Amino acid sequence: MVVYLEGERAYVTEPDRMPWLAALALLFALGAVGLGRGKGLRGLLGTLFGLALLVYVVVPRIAAGGDPLLYAFLGSLGVLVLSVYFVHGLGRKTTAALGATLAAVLLVLLLGRFFAQAMGFTGLASEEALLLRQWGGVDLLGLYLAGLAVGALGALADVTVTQASVVQALAHADPQASPWRLYRRAMEVGYDHLGSLVNTLVLAYAAGSLPLFLLLTRDPTPLRFLLNTEPFAAELVGMLLGSLGLVLAVPLSTLFAAFLLAGGKGEGGDHAHPH
């Protein structure tokens, strides 16, 4: 139990959850390394390095009054370099995936800023944002937009690496194929991805917004007016822009990889892992 002492009085504030959190983290690490072996270990280390970059570099800069959009993009670049190159190696395939992911992130940021300003968002869509406003010095709207970009990073990187791997496999199988032929053939797999990707980020955002959606069933306010409020509208914008970024990442990564890998120029040591 967590006990807070005040003079001669002791207050039990929380049960001690740290041992259970540590056990769950250990279970996750064992699963990642045991099933993924070398790449699982590198993926785990890359995730830890990326989180450290966000927590110890990006967040303090934003808290000190820095531009959240700028540091979100720079932080995204750092996280992607760590996760993509460290896990999958340095080469044409991973460079194509990295370029496509950054392009999708930049597009999400630009569209997010446009729609947020057009819809009159203030960034005060959560209790945490209201607390931050009391402290001052933080661009809350920029922080909201930064969250959109960072929240889509993992799924974007997975999609782009997978599509680049498909192109690499096709390029090795047919070294004479032109970039456009590789693009068309790889997009046959990409279209299958698009069907499932539409659900991926929407469901992820929806899962985090269940309390808000529960209000829809309890509040007598007409649905149109509820969806027009900033908390609901901000969640919907996040879902739609994140999913749009995922959908666009498929043709972007396929196009970049097709031009970089045409003629069998991919890394011979890498193997495609489409799923």
Coordinates of C-alpha atoms in Angstrom, one line a residue:
M1 CA 0.0 0.0 0.0
V2 CA 1.1 3.6 -0.6
V3 CA 0.9 5.5 2.6
Y4 CA 1.0 9.3 2.9
L5 CA 2.2 10.7 6.2
E6 CA 0.9 14.0 7.6
G7 CA 2.1 14.7 11.1
E8 CA 0.9 11.9 13.3
R9 CA -1.7 10.8 10.7
A10 CA -1.2 8.2 8.0
Y11 CA -3.4 8.0 4.9
V12 CA -3.6 5.0 2.6
T13 CA -3.8 6.6 -0.9
E14 CA -3.3 3.8 -3.3
P15 CA -2.6 0.1 -3.4
D16 CA 1.0 -0.7 -4.5
R17 CA 0.7 -1.6 -8.1
M18 CA 4.4 -1.5 -9.1
P19 CA 5.2 -5.2 -8.5
W20 CA 2.3 -6.1 -10.9
L21 CA 3.3 -3.6 -13.4
A22 CA 6.9 -4.9 -13.3
A23 CA 5.7 -8.5 -13.7
L24 CA 3.5 -7.5 -16.7
A25 CA 6.4 -5.6 -18.3
L26 CA 8.7 -8.6 -17.8
L27 CA 6.1 -10.9 -19.3
F28 CA 5.9 -8.6 -22.4
A29 CA 9.7 -8.5 -22.7
L30 CA 10.0 -12.3 -22.5
G31 CA 7.2 -12.7 -25.1
A32 CA 8.9 -10.2 -27.5
V33 CA 12.3 -11.7 -27.2
G34 CA 11.2 -15.3 -27.0
L35 CA 9.0 -15.2 -30.0
G36 CA 10.8 -12.5 -32.0
R37 CA 14.4 -13.5 -31.0
G38 CA 16.9 -11.0 -32.4
K39 CA 14.4 -8.7 -34.1
G40 CA 12.2 -8.9 -31.0
L41 CA 15.0 -7.8 -28.8
R42 CA 16.0 -5.0 -31.2
G43 CA 12.3 -4.0 -31.4
L44 CA 12.1 -3.9 -27.6
L45 CA 15.3 -1.8 -27.3
G46 CA 14.2 0.5 -30.1
T47 CA 10.9 1.1 -28.3
L48 CA 12.6 1.9 -25.0
F49 CA 15.0 4.3 -26.8
G50 CA 12.1 6.0 -28.6
L51 CA 10.1 6.4 -25.3
A52 CA 13.2 7.8 -23.6
L53 CA 13.6 10.3 -26.5
L54 CA 10.0 11.4 -26.1
V55 CA 10.0 11.6 -22.3
Y56 CA 13.4 13.1 -21.7
V57 CA 13.9 15.3 -24.8
V58 CA 10.6 16.1 -26.6
V59 CA 8.3 16.6 -23.5
P60 CA 10.7 18.8 -21.6
R61 CA 11.2 21.0 -24.7
I62 CA 7.5 21.4 -25.1
A63 CA 7.0 22.0 -21.3
A64 CA 9.6 24.8 -21.6
G65 CA 7.5 26.6 -24.2
G66 CA 8.8 25.1 -27.4
D67 CA 6.7 24.6 -30.5
P68 CA 4.9 21.2 -30.0
L69 CA 4.6 20.7 -33.8
L70 CA 8.3 21.3 -34.4
Y71 CA 9.4 19.0 -31.6
A72 CA 6.8 16.4 -32.5
F73 CA 8.2 16.2 -36.0
L74 CA 11.8 16.1 -34.8
G75 CA 10.9 13.6 -32.1
S76 CA 9.1 11.5 -34.7
L77 CA 12.2 11.6 -36.9
G78 CA 14.3 10.4 -34.0
V79 CA 11.9 7.7 -32.9
L80 CA 11.6 6.4 -36.5
V81 CA 15.4 6.4 -37.1
L82 CA 15.8 4.4 -33.9
S83 CA 12.9 2.0 -34.5
V84 CA 13.3 1.4 -38.3
Y85 CA 17.1 1.4 -38.8
F86 CA 17.9 -0.2 -35.5
V87 CA 15.3 -3.0 -35.9
H88 CA 15.4 -3.6 -39.6
G89 CA 18.9 -2.4 -40.6
L90 CA 20.2 0.4 -42.8
G91 CA 19.4 0.0 -46.5
R92 CA 17.2 1.0 -49.4
K93 CA 14.2 -0.8 -48.1
T94 CA 14.3 0.8 -44.6
T95 CA 15.1 4.2 -46.2
A96 CA 12.0 4.0 -48.4
A97 CA 9.9 3.0 -45.3
L98 CA 11.3 5.9 -43.3
G99 CA 10.7 8.4 -46.0
A100 CA 7.1 7.3 -46.5
T101 CA 6.4 7.4 -42.8
L102 CA 7.8 10.9 -42.4
A103 CA 5.8 12.1 -45.4
A104 CA 2.6 10.6 -43.9
V105 CA 3.4 12.2 -40.4
L106 CA 4.0 15.6 -42.0
L107 CA 0.8 15.3 -43.9
V108 CA -1.1 14.4 -40.7
L109 CA 0.4 17.5 -39.0
L110 CA -0.4 19.9 -41.9
L111 CA -4.0 18.6 -42.3
G112 CA -4.5 18.5 -38.6
R113 CA -3.4 22.2 -38.2
F114 CA -5.7 23.2 -41.1
F115 CA -8.8 21.4 -39.8
A116 CA -8.2 22.4 -36.2
Q117 CA -8.0 26.0 -37.1
A118 CA -10.9 25.8 -39.4
M119 CA -13.0 24.1 -36.7
G120 CA -12.0 26.6 -34.0
F121 CA -10.2 24.1 -31.7
T122 CA -8.6 25.5 -28.6
G123 CA -6.8 22.3 -27.4
L124 CA -9.0 22.2 -24.3
A125 CA -10.6 18.9 -25.1
S126 CA -9.5 17.0 -22.0
E127 CA -9.0 17.4 -18.2
E128 CA -5.3 17.2 -18.6
A129 CA -5.3 20.1 -21.1
L130 CA -7.4 22.2 -18.5
L131 CA -4.7 21.5 -15.9
L132 CA -1.9 22.5 -18.3
R133 CA -3.7 25.7 -19.1
Q134 CA -3.5 26.7 -15.4
W135 CA 0.3 26.2 -15.5
G136 CA 0.6 28.2 -18.6
G137 CA 3.4 28.3 -21.2
V138 CA 2.2 25.4 -23.3
D139 CA 0.6 25.7 -26.8
L140 CA -2.3 23.4 -26.1
L141 CA -3.6 23.3 -29.7
G142 CA -0.1 22.4 -30.9
L143 CA 0.2 19.8 -28.2
Y144 CA -3.1 18.2 -29.4
L145 CA -1.8 18.1 -33.0
A146 CA 1.6 16.7 -31.8
G147 CA -0.3 13.9 -30.1
L148 CA -2.0 13.0 -33.4
A149 CA 1.3 12.5 -35.2
V150 CA 3.0 10.6 -32.4
G151 CA 0.0 8.4 -31.9
A152 CA 0.2 7.2 -35.5
L153 CA 3.9 6.5 -35.6
G154 CA 3.9 2.8 -34.6
A155 CA 1.2 1.7 -37.1
L156 CA 2.7 3.9 -39.8
A157 CA 6.2 2.4 -39.4
D158 CA 4.8 -1.2 -39.5
V159 CA 2.8 -0.5 -42.6
T160 CA 5.6 1.2 -44.5
V161 CA 8.2 -1.5 -43.7
T162 CA 5.8 -4.2 -44.7
Q163 CA 5.1 -2.6 -48.1
A164 CA 8.8 -2.0 -48.7
S165 CA 9.5 -5.6 -47.9
V166 CA 6.9 -6.7 -50.5
V167 CA 8.5 -4.5 -53.1
Q168 CA 12.0 -5.9 -52.2
A169 CA 10.8 -9.5 -52.6
L170 CA 9.3 -8.6 -56.0
A171 CA 12.4 -6.8 -57.1
H172 CA 14.6 -9.8 -56.2
A173 CA 12.3 -12.2 -58.0
D174 CA 12.2 -10.0 -61.2
P175 CA 15.3 -7.8 -61.4
Q176 CA 14.2 -6.5 -64.8
A177 CA 10.9 -5.1 -63.6
S178 CA 10.5 -1.3 -63.9
P179 CA 9.6 0.8 -60.9
W180 CA 6.1 1.2 -62.1
R181 CA 5.6 -2.5 -62.7
L182 CA 6.9 -3.1 -59.2
Y183 CA 4.5 -0.5 -57.8
R184 CA 1.5 -2.0 -59.6
R185 CA 2.3 -5.6 -58.4
A186 CA 3.1 -4.5 -54.8
M187 CA -0.1 -2.5 -54.6
E188 CA -2.0 -5.8 -55.2
V189 CA -0.9 -6.7 -51.7
G190 CA -1.3 -3.1 -50.6
Y191 CA -5.0 -3.1 -51.4
D192 CA -5.4 -6.0 -49.0
H193 CA -3.7 -4.0 -46.4
L194 CA -5.9 -1.0 -47.0
G195 CA -9.0 -3.0 -46.2
S196 CA -7.8 -3.8 -42.7
L197 CA -5.9 -0.6 -42.0
V198 CA -9.1 1.4 -42.2
N199 CA -10.2 -0.3 -38.9
T200 CA -6.8 -0.3 -37.1
L201 CA -6.4 3.3 -35.9
V202 CA -10.1 4.1 -35.7
L203 CA -10.6 1.2 -33.2
A204 CA -7.5 2.3 -31.3
Y205 CA -8.8 5.8 -30.9
A206 CA -12.3 4.6 -30.2
A207 CA -11.0 2.3 -27.4
G208 CA -9.4 5.3 -25.7
S209 CA -12.6 7.3 -26.1
L210 CA -15.1 4.9 -24.6
P211 CA -16.1 7.2 -21.7
L212 CA -16.9 9.9 -24.3
F213 CA -19.0 7.5 -26.4
L214 CA -20.7 6.3 -23.2
L215 CA -21.9 9.9 -22.7
L216 CA -23.7 9.6 -26.0
T217 CA -26.1 7.0 -24.5
R218 CA -26.7 9.0 -21.3
D219 CA -26.8 12.6 -22.5
P220 CA -30.2 13.8 -23.9
T221 CA -28.5 16.4 -26.0
P222 CA -29.1 15.7 -29.8
L223 CA -26.2 13.8 -31.4
R224 CA -25.4 16.5 -33.8
F225 CA -24.7 19.0 -31.0
L226 CA -22.7 16.5 -29.0
L227 CA -20.5 15.7 -32.0
N228 CA -20.0 19.4 -32.6
T229 CA -18.4 19.9 -29.1
E230 CA -14.6 20.0 -29.1
P231 CA -14.0 16.8 -27.1
F232 CA -16.0 14.7 -29.5
A233 CA -14.9 16.6 -32.6
A234 CA -11.2 16.4 -31.6
E235 CA -11.5 12.6 -31.2
L236 CA -13.2 12.2 -34.6
V237 CA -10.5 14.4 -36.2
G238 CA -7.8 12.2 -34.6
M239 CA -9.4 9.0 -35.8
L240 CA -10.0 10.2 -39.4
L241 CA -6.6 11.9 -39.8
G242 CA -4.7 9.0 -38.3
S243 CA -6.5 6.6 -40.5
L244 CA -5.9 8.8 -43.5
G245 CA -2.2 8.8 -42.8
L246 CA -2.2 5.0 -42.6
V247 CA -4.1 4.7 -45.9
L248 CA -1.7 7.2 -47.7
A249 CA 1.4 5.5 -46.2
V250 CA 0.7 2.3 -48.3
P251 CA 1.0 3.8 -51.8
L252 CA 3.8 6.2 -50.6
S253 CA 6.0 3.5 -49.2
T254 CA 5.3 1.3 -52.3
L255 CA 6.3 4.1 -54.6
F256 CA 9.4 5.1 -52.7
A257 CA 10.6 1.4 -52.5
A258 CA 9.8 0.7 -56.1
F259 CA 12.2 3.4 -57.3
L260 CA 14.9 2.6 -54.8
L261 CA 14.8 -1.2 -55.2
A262 CA 14.1 -1.6 -58.9
G263 CA 16.6 -3.7 -60.7
G264 CA 17.3 -5.9 -57.7
K265 CA 19.1 -3.1 -55.8
G266 CA 17.7 -4.1 -52.4
E267 CA 19.7 -5.5 -49.6
G268 CA 20.3 -9.2 -50.2
G269 CA 20.3 -9.9 -46.5
D270 CA 16.9 -8.7 -45.7
H271 CA 13.8 -10.8 -46.2
A272 CA 10.3 -9.7 -46.9
H273 CA 7.8 -10.2 -44.2
P274 CA 4.4 -9.2 -45.6
H275 CA 1.4 -9.9 -43.4

